[in-house]
Amino acid sequence: MNKKIRKWIRSDNIPYIILMIAFIFIHIKMTSNYGDDVYSREHYADVWGSMFTLYKTWSSPSLATVVQLYLVKWPDFIFKICNLLVIILSAYSIIKITEDRSSKYQKWMVIFFIMLYPFMQMGTAGWIITSTIYYFPLSFGLYSLIYLKYIYDGKEINKLQYISFWFALVMGLGNLQMCCIILGAYTVLNIFFFIKKKIFKYSILQNVTSLIFFIYHATAPGNINRSGAETITWFPDFNMLSITNKIKICFTATLGNLISDYNVFFLCFTILIIFGVYCKYKEILYRCISLIPFLASVLFGFGKNIFSSVIPNLIALMNNGQNNFLQIDVSNFECKKNYLSIILGVIIVGSILISIYLIFENTLKMLLIELIFLLGFASRMIMSFSPTVYASGIRTFIFLYFSILVCAVFIFNDISENISEDKQKNILMYGGIIAAINYLQLLIIV
């Protein structure tokens, strides 16, 4: 019996099947009769005419927008099938990017973290619109980045793969946040290739394509008009703030989500960081550094109600009076003590970067994983320049979450090299239990 269970767990396709089955139940409960789904269905019946209207008035439409407008018109089951395939594509892409022969259970870790992602955010403005704006570009963008993994591994790439990578790139670039991640990744890596005197023409093509899309997003009249309209609606004081203060607001809002919103996804990531450092080092200093993100998450997040009675002054310093992580806004950014939340945020981010350095040491992989985390964090910091920095909710965190996911899987792979298979299974067991609980909560509230 044990042999059959082991064989079942190690089967290449079982993780995908489990993920597919889990999300089939979620999609059965989805509806598209509210929010932006209804609005788009009623106002954008003419797809190509709507593309021009959106470009002039509201956004920078792309291939992803075409897909979005057609899916809104068609029966819901077509979107649900497409969305399921896109979720599987995201899992496949991350597995390919983080592929490591020494890690037997890497695929399961990817699946568990995807199930930990707060998918309800994809339904905040309507399942079809929100998913096609955020998750579709994310998934296709991740697939396009497999090309860089193949370069890293020295794998041969056939013509069909080149075509699929470029198509996926165009889909991924339809979202400005994903566009910035892809542009940043290709720019940094092409500079690295140039220094190493290695020229990859296709990589340069991808870089140029990303730059063109970035310019397109930045100059589209629709985006400019939308920013003005949303400033009036969501953040009337936004234009009164300096760039520095806008960045402060976005930084504290980002850390507030990661630390104080009972964020199980981030908590699991911090636990893997601790394991990664503890497996390699006995030095107290290194271990203490790795504990900082976890302790911050427990102190100011999961345990804030408990610790507020034990160390009320410390909790109060990081609390805005609403039981949330203190965020800098237009009403309090002049108060000096409020900047303790920024200092804490810098310490947390710094400890994550230091821990990644300690885990992967002075290697090229370490630089790549640091880059992945920083690009993900930067994708959220782009919201510094948007009046919807608060109103957009967690859905704009998706690119940061999935960059953390990729980093977490790389860390798990490294841990797997330093511990026994039984301990790997224990990590998977606890991870699976947490993922299952999170999934059941999602299934109930969808």
XYZ file of C-alpha atoms in Angstrom:
446
model
C 0.000 0.000 0.000
C 2.800 2.427 0.934
C 4.552 1.760 -2.382
C 1.359 2.520 -4.298
C 0.897 5.771 -2.379
C 4.506 6.805 -3.074
C 4.125 5.999 -6.764
C 0.871 7.961 -6.895
C 2.439 11.003 -5.226
C 5.434 10.934 -7.593
C 3.344 10.615 -10.754
C 4.100 13.546 -13.063
C 0.491 14.357 -13.878
C -1.217 13.780 -10.527
C -0.466 17.292 -9.158
C -2.067 18.850 -12.244
C -5.084 16.561 -11.945
C -5.544 17.450 -8.270
C -5.319 21.160 -9.083
C -7.769 20.789 -11.965
C -10.327 18.874 -9.890
C -10.044 21.347 -7.007
C -10.703 24.336 -9.246
C -13.477 22.658 -11.202
C -15.570 22.829 -8.018
C -14.633 26.492 -7.575
C -15.617 27.294 -11.156
C -18.939 25.489 -10.855
C -19.924 28.032 -8.198
C -18.692 31.079 -10.160
C -21.180 33.505 -11.686
C -20.675 36.448 -14.035
C -23.889 38.339 -13.377
C -22.412 41.253 -11.453
C -19.832 44.044 -11.561
C -17.640 44.727 -14.564
C -18.717 41.495 -16.251
C -22.247 42.827 -16.656
C -21.070 46.329 -17.572
C -18.703 45.052 -20.272
C -21.335 42.710 -21.667
C -23.796 45.584 -22.005
C -21.453 48.334 -23.218
C -18.770 46.554 -25.264
C -20.760 44.275 -27.571
C -18.762 45.528 -30.575
C -15.351 44.108 -29.660
C -13.145 45.950 -32.154
C -15.029 49.225 -31.842
C -14.730 48.900 -28.079
C -10.967 48.427 -28.384
C -10.677 51.879 -29.968
C -13.025 53.416 -27.393
C -11.065 51.910 -24.499
C -7.778 53.137 -25.972
C -9.106 56.678 -26.140
C -10.958 56.791 -22.846
C -10.041 54.138 -20.276
C -7.071 51.803 -20.825
C -4.358 50.473 -23.128
C -6.160 47.511 -24.754
C -4.167 44.548 -25.991
C -4.609 40.975 -27.181
C -5.674 40.068 -23.641
C -8.448 42.673 -23.917
C -9.746 41.052 -27.109
C -9.922 37.717 -25.291
C -11.635 39.415 -22.357
C -14.353 41.074 -24.451
C -15.154 37.887 -26.342
C -15.294 35.802 -23.159
C -17.743 38.270 -21.625
C -20.051 37.829 -24.639
C -19.873 34.047 -24.761
C -21.536 31.569 -22.364
C -19.906 31.329 -18.927
C -18.734 27.750 -19.409
C -16.283 28.883 -22.126
C -14.613 31.307 -19.706
C -14.541 28.645 -17.006
C -12.789 26.163 -19.297
C -10.294 28.811 -20.429
C -9.663 29.940 -16.863
C -9.036 26.378 -15.690
C -6.524 25.896 -18.496
C -4.829 29.183 -17.617
C -4.508 28.122 -13.964
C -2.952 24.827 -15.068
C -0.647 26.780 -17.409
C 0.535 28.924 -14.498
C 1.342 25.801 -12.466
C 3.122 24.199 -15.437
C 5.147 27.363 -16.079
C 6.281 27.721 -12.469
C 7.204 24.039 -12.343
C 9.294 24.451 -15.493
C 10.961 27.636 -14.215
C 11.830 26.067 -10.845
C 12.564 22.583 -12.180
C 15.188 20.740 -10.158
C 15.946 17.041 -10.547
C 17.070 16.773 -6.930
C 13.608 17.772 -5.650
C 11.082 14.955 -5.981
C 8.144 16.886 -4.568
C 8.612 20.307 -6.142
C 5.391 20.025 -8.168
C 3.325 19.472 -5.047
C 4.793 22.574 -3.428
C 3.783 24.624 -6.478
C 0.229 23.255 -6.325
C -0.083 23.912 -2.589
C 1.055 27.525 -2.909
C -1.324 28.160 -5.820
C -4.135 26.853 -3.617
C -2.989 29.243 -0.876
C -3.365 32.255 -3.159
C -6.501 34.304 -2.230
C -8.411 33.566 -5.448
C -11.521 35.411 -4.274
C -9.711 38.573 -5.342
C -10.207 37.482 -8.939
C -13.937 37.908 -8.394
C -13.944 41.352 -6.786
C -14.932 43.272 -9.934
C -16.330 40.288 -11.842
C -14.687 36.917 -12.420
C -14.204 37.267 -16.177
C -12.885 40.834 -16.270
C -10.604 40.558 -13.235
C -9.186 37.168 -14.232
C -8.444 38.229 -17.814
C -6.859 41.490 -16.651
C -4.630 39.893 -14.019
C -4.412 36.093 -14.052
C -4.307 35.572 -17.814
C -1.329 37.936 -18.369
C 0.384 36.473 -15.299
C 0.038 32.908 -16.547
C 1.112 33.616 -20.117
C 3.896 35.892 -18.911
C 5.258 33.107 -16.717
C 5.145 30.723 -19.659
C 7.124 33.168 -21.810
C 9.831 33.296 -19.119
C 10.430 29.549 -19.461
C 12.617 30.610 -22.399
C 15.082 32.167 -19.942
C 15.131 28.964 -17.896
C 15.991 27.018 -21.052
C 18.873 29.404 -21.729
C 20.064 28.966 -18.138
C 19.963 25.171 -18.486
C 21.451 25.183 -21.997
C 18.440 23.409 -23.499
C 17.668 23.420 -27.198
C 14.552 25.325 -28.263
C 12.577 24.342 -31.356
C 10.663 26.678 -33.697
C 7.274 25.850 -32.223
C 8.523 26.776 -28.749
C 9.897 30.088 -30.038
C 6.488 30.900 -31.530
C 4.624 29.888 -28.373
C 6.992 31.908 -26.160
C 6.446 35.027 -28.280
C 2.650 34.614 -28.336
C 2.657 34.115 -24.559
C 4.859 37.194 -24.205
C 2.358 39.347 -26.118
C -0.473 38.060 -23.912
C 1.543 38.698 -20.764
C 2.497 42.220 -21.797
C -1.186 43.159 -21.893
C -0.980 44.017 -18.182
C 1.286 46.924 -17.189
C 2.499 45.260 -13.988
C 3.445 42.055 -15.806
C 4.957 44.148 -18.589
C 7.266 45.834 -16.075
C 8.315 42.463 -14.624
C 9.103 41.002 -18.055
C 10.870 44.174 -19.213
C 12.928 44.266 -16.022
C 13.855 40.586 -16.271
C 14.944 40.762 -19.904
C 16.787 44.068 -19.476
C 18.826 42.848 -16.506
C 19.562 39.453 -18.061
C 20.472 40.881 -21.474
C 22.926 43.236 -19.768
C 24.336 40.203 -17.956
C 24.573 38.267 -21.239
C 26.343 41.229 -22.849
C 28.884 41.401 -20.017
C 29.488 37.659 -20.400
C 29.802 38.205 -24.183
C 26.823 35.974 -24.909
C 24.281 37.363 -27.342
C 20.858 35.734 -27.661
C 18.966 37.372 -30.527
C 15.600 36.035 -29.433
C 16.157 37.418 -25.935
C 16.842 40.839 -27.449
C 13.643 40.532 -29.516
C 11.687 39.772 -26.348
C 13.320 42.747 -24.642
C 12.458 45.138 -27.487
C 8.879 43.833 -27.636
C 8.527 44.406 -23.889
C 9.881 47.943 -24.190
C 7.434 48.764 -27.002
C 4.514 47.547 -24.896
C 5.739 49.526 -21.880
C 5.851 52.727 -23.945
C 2.402 51.898 -25.307
C 0.954 51.487 -21.800
C 2.658 54.652 -20.543
C 1.458 56.869 -23.396
C -2.044 55.490 -24.070
C -4.538 58.381 -23.682
C -7.026 56.009 -22.070
C -4.715 55.327 -19.124
C -4.170 59.049 -18.593
C -7.916 59.751 -18.687
C -8.634 56.856 -16.353
C -6.108 58.100 -13.813
C -7.876 61.461 -13.691
C -11.316 59.902 -13.292
C -10.183 57.463 -10.599
C -8.413 60.204 -8.670
C -11.757 61.986 -8.267
C -13.545 58.767 -7.319
C -11.038 56.968 -5.084
C -8.313 59.356 -3.910
C -9.119 63.095 -4.344
C -5.931 64.128 -2.498
C -3.687 61.930 -4.646
C -2.272 64.725 -6.817
C -1.400 66.745 -3.715
C 1.188 64.154 -2.706
C 4.814 64.206 -3.777
C 6.290 61.170 -5.515
C 8.131 60.320 -2.294
C 4.927 60.333 -0.269
C 3.121 58.250 -2.897
C 5.875 55.644 -2.606
C 5.599 55.710 1.197
C 1.864 55.093 0.982
C 2.246 52.173 -1.418
C 5.097 50.639 0.582
C 3.181 50.618 3.863
C 0.008 49.414 2.127
C 1.986 46.539 0.617
C 3.614 45.542 3.899
C 0.259 45.905 5.634
C -1.219 43.263 3.355
C 1.682 40.854 3.762
C 1.979 41.205 7.524
C -1.311 42.111 9.148
C -4.099 40.622 7.038
C -3.805 37.066 8.411
C -1.797 36.285 5.295
C -1.281 32.503 5.329
C 0.468 32.621 1.944
C 3.198 34.958 3.217
C 3.433 33.147 6.565
C 4.198 29.846 4.793
C 6.862 31.611 2.740
C 8.525 32.948 5.902
C 8.519 29.452 7.423
C 10.319 28.067 4.358
C 12.891 30.853 4.709
C 13.535 29.760 8.301
C 13.934 26.117 7.239
C 16.243 27.132 4.404
C 18.589 29.071 6.679
C 18.415 26.628 9.607
C 19.359 23.723 7.320
C 22.629 25.411 6.368
C 23.698 27.539 9.317
C 24.069 27.187 13.062
C 25.134 30.809 13.592
C 22.624 32.587 15.844
C 22.826 35.843 13.860
C 21.868 34.200 10.562
C 19.034 32.280 12.169
C 17.717 35.419 13.873
C 17.693 37.293 10.551
C 15.626 34.522 8.972
C 13.125 34.728 11.856
C 12.330 38.429 11.369
C 9.646 38.127 8.624
C 7.936 35.259 10.471
C 7.942 37.061 13.821
C 6.607 40.248 12.219
C 3.792 38.279 10.598
C 2.888 36.622 13.906
C 3.330 39.713 16.078
C 1.495 42.236 13.906
C -0.756 39.817 12.044
C -1.983 36.509 13.399
C -1.227 37.307 17.031
C -1.934 41.038 17.151
C -5.068 40.588 19.272
C -3.100 38.543 21.814
C 0.061 40.650 21.858
C -1.875 43.928 22.061
C -2.592 43.088 25.708
C 0.976 41.908 26.422
C 2.985 44.612 24.642
C 0.327 47.236 23.839
C 2.747 50.102 23.198
C 4.664 48.213 20.516
C 1.510 46.963 18.807
C -0.009 50.464 18.991
C 3.009 51.939 17.210
C 2.305 49.663 14.251
C -1.472 49.961 14.382
C -3.737 52.540 12.754
C -6.501 52.178 15.314
C -8.461 49.754 13.144
C -6.454 46.678 14.106
C -4.444 46.931 10.897
C -0.790 47.521 10.121
C -0.069 51.259 10.279
C -0.232 52.750 6.801
C 1.053 56.176 5.857
C -1.676 58.280 4.261
C -2.493 61.947 3.680
C -3.752 62.344 7.241
C -0.659 61.119 9.074
C 2.428 61.287 6.861
C 3.677 64.396 8.726
C 3.874 62.472 12.018
C 7.436 61.236 12.499
C 6.632 58.240 14.711
C 4.420 56.818 11.983
C 7.542 56.175 9.941
C 8.421 53.306 12.248
C 6.203 51.210 9.981
C 8.454 52.092 7.036
C 11.542 51.161 9.052
C 9.938 47.842 9.987
C 9.049 47.232 6.345
C 12.611 47.895 5.209
C 13.913 45.510 7.886
C 11.480 42.778 6.781
C 12.294 43.116 3.075
C 16.002 43.354 3.877
C 15.910 40.220 6.031
C 14.180 38.317 3.206
C 16.876 39.371 0.736
C 19.662 38.509 3.189
C 18.074 35.122 3.910
C 17.857 34.342 0.182
C 21.538 35.245 -0.092
C 22.381 32.943 2.822
C 20.350 30.045 1.414
C 21.745 30.156 -2.116
C 25.091 31.725 -1.202
C 27.171 33.628 -3.744
C 25.796 31.947 -6.871
C 24.065 32.952 -10.092
C 20.901 31.251 -8.822
C 20.961 33.529 -5.776
C 21.066 36.611 -8.021
C 18.193 35.293 -10.144
C 15.994 34.574 -7.114
C 16.778 37.978 -5.598
C 15.792 39.484 -8.965
C 12.521 37.520 -9.023
C 11.565 38.761 -5.560
C 12.531 42.371 -6.285
C 10.682 42.430 -9.613
C 7.575 41.072 -7.909
C 7.835 43.697 -5.181
C 8.418 46.404 -7.787
C 5.279 45.293 -9.653
C 3.257 46.219 -6.581
C 5.222 49.452 -5.991
C 4.132 50.601 -9.466
C 0.782 51.234 -7.774
C 2.478 54.198 -6.070
C 1.528 56.153 -9.175
C -2.105 55.040 -9.230
C -4.956 56.660 -7.272
C -6.358 53.138 -6.806
C -3.431 52.103 -4.598
C -6.041 51.200 -1.935
C -9.209 50.747 -4.003
C -7.718 48.099 -6.301
C -7.415 45.702 -3.368
C -5.357 42.527 -3.248
C -5.791 41.743 -6.951
C -2.881 44.074 -7.780
C -0.716 41.968 -5.435
C -1.006 38.903 -7.675
C 2.355 39.436 -9.370
C 4.104 39.920 -6.015
C 2.401 36.806 -4.646
C 3.509 34.671 -7.552
C 7.068 35.993 -7.443
C 7.065 34.936 -3.781
C 5.653 31.573 -4.886
C 8.528 31.059 -7.328
C 11.075 32.031 -4.655
C 9.400 29.680 -2.163
C 9.666 26.714 -4.543
C 13.338 27.437 -5.216
C 13.907 27.532 -1.451
C 12.035 24.243 -1.016
C 14.226 22.680 -3.716
C 17.321 23.801 -1.833
C 15.948 22.502 1.469
C 15.259 19.149 -0.208
C 18.964 18.767 -0.947
C 19.820 19.086 2.744
C 17.163 16.987 4.470
C 15.928 13.414 4.295
C 13.011 12.348 2.134
C 10.913 11.711 5.242
C 11.378 15.323 6.339
C 10.443 16.504 2.841
C 7.235 14.506 3.144
C 6.532 16.081 6.528
C 6.874 19.557 5.030
C 4.539 18.533 2.213
C 2.050 17.019 4.632
C 1.759 20.199 6.708
C 1.743 22.323 3.558
C -0.995 20.155 2.096
C -3.130 20.452 5.232
C -2.853 24.250 5.237
C -3.591 24.404 1.494
C -6.622 22.119 1.927
C -8.048 24.279 4.731
C -7.533 27.420 2.658
C -9.169 25.745 -0.343
C -12.220 24.690 1.686
C -12.642 28.269 2.894
C -12.507 29.459 -0.715
C -15.018 26.818 -1.789
C -17.445 27.961 0.904
C -17.314 31.686 0.126
C -17.241 31.605 -3.704
